[in-house]
Short mmCIF file of C-alpha atoms in Angstrom, two decimals:
data_model
loop_
_atom_site.label_atom_id
_atom_site.label_comp_id
_atom_site.label_asym_id
_atom_site.label_seq_id
_atom_site.Cartn_x
_atom_site.Cartn_y
_atom_site.Cartn_z
CA MET A 70 104.36 85.58 98.54
CA ARG A 71 104.65 84.88 102.24
CA ARG A 72 101.39 83.60 103.69
CA ARG A 73 100.05 85.84 106.45
CA ILE A 74 100.22 83.87 109.70
CA PRO A 75 96.97 83.96 111.67
CA VAL A 76 97.81 85.35 115.07
CA SER A 77 95.46 82.90 116.76
CA ALA A 78 97.36 79.99 115.21
CA SER A 79 100.71 81.33 116.34
CA VAL A 80 99.71 81.70 119.98
CA GLU A 81 97.23 78.89 120.46
CA LYS A 82 99.71 76.74 122.40
CA LEU A 83 100.59 79.51 124.82
CA GLN A 84 98.58 79.01 127.97
CA PRO A 85 97.11 82.13 129.59
CA ILE A 86 98.99 83.20 132.70
CA ALA A 87 97.47 85.48 135.29
CA ALA A 88 99.28 86.04 138.56
CA SER A 89 101.13 88.70 140.48
CA ARG A 90 104.14 86.35 140.49
CA PRO A 91 104.27 85.27 136.84
CA LEU A 92 107.23 82.90 137.09
CA GLU A 93 105.65 80.83 139.85
CA ALA A 94 102.39 80.75 137.88
CA LEU A 95 104.20 79.49 134.80
CA VAL A 96 105.93 76.73 136.70
CA GLY A 97 102.65 75.74 138.31
CA ALA A 98 100.91 75.58 134.93
CA ALA A 99 103.67 73.66 133.13
CA LEU A 100 102.67 70.21 131.98
CA PRO A 101 105.00 67.24 132.74
CA ARG A 102 105.94 66.76 129.08
CA TYR A 103 109.64 67.56 129.21
CA ARG A 104 112.32 64.87 129.07
CA THR A 105 115.06 66.79 130.88
CA ALA A 106 115.37 69.54 133.45
CA THR A 107 116.91 71.84 130.83
CA GLU A 108 113.93 71.32 128.49
CA TYR A 109 111.57 71.97 131.39
CA VAL A 110 113.20 75.29 132.29
CA GLU A 111 113.75 76.41 128.67
CA GLY A 112 110.27 75.43 127.51
CA THR A 113 108.48 77.06 130.43
CA LEU A 114 110.44 80.31 130.21
CA ARG A 115 110.06 80.38 126.43
CA GLN A 116 106.28 80.08 126.78
CA GLY A 117 106.21 82.89 129.30
CA ILE A 118 108.34 85.24 127.20
CA LEU A 119 106.45 84.65 123.95
CA SER A 120 103.08 85.04 125.64
CA GLY A 121 104.19 88.22 127.40
CA ALA A 122 103.66 86.75 130.85
CA LEU A 123 107.34 87.44 131.53
CA PRO A 124 107.66 91.05 130.34
CA GLY A 125 110.59 92.63 128.56
CA GLY A 126 113.24 93.88 130.96
CA MET A 127 112.41 91.31 133.63
CA ALA A 128 115.55 89.91 135.33
CA LEU A 129 115.95 86.13 135.36
CA ARG A 130 118.34 85.29 138.19
CA GLN A 131 119.81 81.82 138.14
CA GLU A 132 119.50 81.18 141.87
CA GLU A 133 115.83 82.18 141.91
CA LEU A 134 115.08 80.14 138.80
CA ALA A 135 116.75 77.06 140.22
CA ALA A 136 114.76 77.38 143.46
CA THR A 137 111.47 78.04 141.67
CA PHE A 138 111.87 75.13 139.25
CA GLY A 139 113.32 72.84 141.91
CA VAL A 140 116.41 72.04 139.83
CA SER A 141 120.14 72.67 140.08
CA ARG A 142 121.77 75.70 138.47
CA GLN A 143 123.33 73.68 135.62
CA PRO A 144 120.09 73.10 133.66
CA VAL A 145 119.12 76.71 134.35
CA ARG A 146 122.39 77.97 132.84
CA GLU A 147 121.94 75.76 129.78
CA ALA A 148 118.32 76.84 129.35
CA LEU A 149 119.32 80.50 129.51
CA ARG A 150 121.99 79.96 126.86
CA GLN A 151 119.38 78.39 124.59
CA LEU A 152 116.98 81.29 125.16
CA GLU A 153 119.75 83.77 124.35
CA ALA A 154 120.35 81.95 121.04
CA GLN A 155 116.64 82.45 120.28
CA ALA A 156 116.91 86.20 121.04
CA LEU A 157 114.44 85.77 123.88
CA ILE A 158 116.82 86.97 126.59
CA ASP A 159 119.89 89.19 126.76
CA PHE A 160 122.86 89.03 129.09
CA PHE A 161 124.16 92.25 130.63
CA PRO A 162 127.20 92.84 132.87
CA HIS A 163 126.26 93.00 136.55
CA ARG A 164 122.61 92.23 135.69
CA GLY A 165 122.72 88.76 134.23
CA ALA A 166 119.87 87.45 132.09
CA VAL A 167 117.05 89.85 131.19
CA VAL A 168 113.96 89.17 129.07
CA THR A 169 114.38 90.73 125.64
CA GLU A 170 112.48 93.94 125.01
CA ILE A 171 110.99 93.73 121.50
CA SER A 172 107.79 95.61 120.78
CA ALA A 173 105.44 95.86 117.83
CA ALA A 174 106.59 99.46 117.35
CA ASP A 175 110.25 98.38 117.29
CA ALA A 176 109.47 95.72 114.70
CA ALA A 177 107.49 98.16 112.55
CA ASP A 178 110.35 100.65 112.56
CA HIS A 179 112.97 98.03 111.75
CA TYR A 180 111.10 96.46 108.85
CA ALA A 181 110.06 99.85 107.44
CA ILE A 182 113.73 100.82 107.20
CA ARG A 183 114.61 97.53 105.53
CA ALA A 184 111.72 97.86 103.06
CA ALA A 185 113.02 101.30 102.07
CA LEU A 186 116.73 100.48 101.77
CA GLU A 187 116.97 96.94 100.42
CA PRO A 188 114.80 97.24 97.28
CA ALA A 189 116.85 100.29 96.28
CA ALA A 190 120.08 98.33 96.73
CA LEU A 191 118.74 95.36 94.77
CA ARG A 192 117.56 97.54 91.88
CA LEU A 193 121.06 98.97 91.53
CA SER A 194 122.85 95.66 91.98
CA LEU A 195 120.76 93.22 89.96
CA PRO A 196 121.84 94.26 86.42
CA LEU A 197 125.46 93.73 87.41
CA LEU A 198 125.10 90.37 89.17
CA GLU A 199 127.13 87.56 87.61
CA PRO A 200 126.37 83.82 87.52
CA SER A 201 128.90 83.32 90.31
CA ASP A 202 126.96 85.75 92.54
CA LEU A 203 123.71 83.87 91.95
CA ALA A 204 125.44 80.54 92.55
CA ALA A 205 126.73 81.90 95.86
CA ALA A 206 123.22 83.03 96.83
CA ARG A 207 121.79 79.60 95.99
CA GLY A 208 124.53 77.99 98.07
CA ILE A 209 123.64 80.09 101.09
CA VAL A 210 119.97 79.11 100.74
CA ALA A 211 121.02 75.43 100.70
CA GLU A 212 123.23 76.07 103.73
CA MET A 213 120.26 77.56 105.57
CA ASP A 214 118.19 74.48 104.72
CA ALA A 215 120.82 72.22 106.25
CA GLU A 216 121.80 74.36 109.25
CA PRO A 217 120.57 72.72 112.48
CA ASP A 218 121.55 75.65 114.70
CA GLN A 219 118.86 78.34 114.51
CA SER A 220 121.20 80.87 116.09
CA ARG A 221 123.26 80.86 112.86
CA LEU A 222 120.35 81.50 110.51
CA GLY A 223 120.41 85.26 111.01
CA GLU A 224 124.01 85.51 109.81
CA LEU A 225 123.27 83.26 106.83
CA ASN A 226 120.23 85.40 106.00
CA ARG A 227 122.39 88.53 106.11
CA ARG A 228 124.97 86.93 103.79
CA PHE A 229 122.25 85.87 101.34
CA HIS A 230 120.79 89.34 101.02
CA MET A 231 124.15 91.13 100.89
CA THR A 232 125.27 88.78 98.11
CA LEU A 233 122.40 90.05 95.96
CA TYR A 234 123.05 93.71 96.85
CA ALA A 235 126.85 93.61 96.56
CA LYS A 236 127.08 95.12 93.07
CA ALA A 237 125.00 98.21 93.91
CA GLY A 238 128.08 100.43 93.82
CA ARG A 239 126.84 102.60 96.70
CA PRO A 240 129.15 102.01 99.69
CA ARG A 241 127.16 104.12 102.17
CA LEU A 242 123.86 102.56 101.16
CA LEU A 243 125.34 99.07 101.49
CA ALA A 244 126.80 99.94 104.89
CA LEU A 245 123.35 101.00 106.10
CA VAL A 246 121.75 97.86 104.65
CA ASP A 247 124.37 95.65 106.26
CA GLN A 248 123.90 97.41 109.60
CA HIS A 249 120.16 96.78 109.61
CA LEU A 250 120.53 93.21 108.39
CA ALA A 251 122.85 92.58 111.33
CA ARG A 252 120.12 93.91 113.61
CA ALA A 253 117.60 91.74 111.75
CA ASP A 254 119.28 88.66 113.25
CA ARG A 255 117.55 89.43 116.55
CA TYR A 256 114.13 89.75 114.93
CA LEU A 257 114.62 86.64 112.81
CA ARG A 258 115.53 84.51 115.83
CA PHE A 259 112.56 85.87 117.77
CA HIS A 260 110.35 85.18 114.72
CA LEU A 261 111.58 81.57 114.52
CA ALA A 262 111.02 81.09 118.26
CA ALA A 263 107.44 82.33 117.88
CA PHE A 264 106.45 80.67 114.60
CA GLY A 265 108.92 77.84 114.02
CA ARG A 266 111.40 77.11 111.28
CA ALA A 267 108.66 76.32 108.73
CA HIS A 268 108.11 80.08 108.36
CA LEU A 269 111.69 80.83 107.27
CA SER A 270 110.33 81.48 103.73
CA GLN A 271 113.09 79.73 101.81
CA SER A 272 110.78 79.47 98.81
CA GLU A 273 110.77 83.27 98.65
CA HIS A 274 114.56 83.34 98.73
CA ARG A 275 114.67 80.92 95.82
CA ALA A 276 112.08 82.89 93.86
CA LEU A 277 114.14 86.03 94.42
CA VAL A 278 117.29 84.39 93.05
CA GLU A 279 115.35 83.12 90.03
CA ALA A 280 114.00 86.61 89.28
CA CYS A 281 117.56 87.92 89.48
CA ARG A 282 118.73 85.22 87.09
CA ARG A 283 116.08 86.31 84.59
CA ARG A 284 117.12 89.96 85.02
CA ALA A 285 113.49 90.69 85.93
CA VAL A 286 114.28 93.80 87.97
CA ASP A 287 110.73 94.92 88.74
CA ARG A 288 109.62 91.42 89.72
CA ALA A 289 112.67 90.89 91.94
CA VAL A 290 112.14 94.21 93.69
CA ALA A 291 108.45 93.43 94.21
CA LEU A 292 109.28 89.97 95.61
CA LEU A 293 111.83 91.44 97.99
CA THR A 294 109.48 94.18 99.17
CA ARG A 295 106.70 91.66 99.90
CA HIS A 296 109.19 89.35 101.61
CA ILE A 297 110.32 92.06 104.03
CA THR A 298 106.88 93.61 104.55
CA ALA A 299 105.15 90.30 105.26
CA ALA A 300 107.81 89.31 107.80
CA GLY A 301 107.32 92.62 109.56
CA ASP A 302 103.52 92.38 109.49
CA ASN A 303 103.56 88.87 110.95
CA LEU A 304 105.91 89.78 113.77
CA GLN A 305 104.06 93.01 114.60
CA ALA A 306 100.73 91.17 114.72
CA PHE A 307 102.19 88.56 117.04
CA LEU A 308 103.77 91.11 119.37
CA ALA A 309 100.59 93.20 119.47
CA THR A 310 98.63 90.28 120.95
CA ARG A 311 100.94 89.69 123.91
#
């Protein structure tokens, strides 16, 4: 079972920011611990977004960032690309970079839908899974362990789950599951940015595959339900404190 992450532990490194101009306050509070200008910009903005000091929907214009941080636009561009990979900002035509809008209510809705759909798909699929399906699922877990690029973990997570649901024989159900797993990429990257890679819960993925191997349908469904519910609870609790 996924250990519930104490909210205080997840946010203890985020310094409190209080100012009418939050970006300037963040830059003023940043400690000189960064090796490069890109790390300085990325780390400071990341802190502000995760703490809520830079609210969802806030525009991050490259020229203003470069002037505020006292750096050229190149490290700003690279920092923004890294933040996009972490699902902390979005890029929009004619608007540029904007802080991602993810709320506790959004997370609750998303994970509630997953917790309703995916156990049903697994219950239908599990009795028909073959050794090759389970070997493929184990391979994806190993690939996730070795993947250095966190921006790819959401797609690997989607492939892992869909491999276990593939034999459900319900095309519309699987289409809905796949749709919400694709959306889950955004939440997973935000989750990793907030809590770190240690909370990817690979042990739960392995336990799920083992339950499928044993044809323990009820146990596998229970493991999956707890896996999804705990992830949602952790992210909601974190977002609610910002």
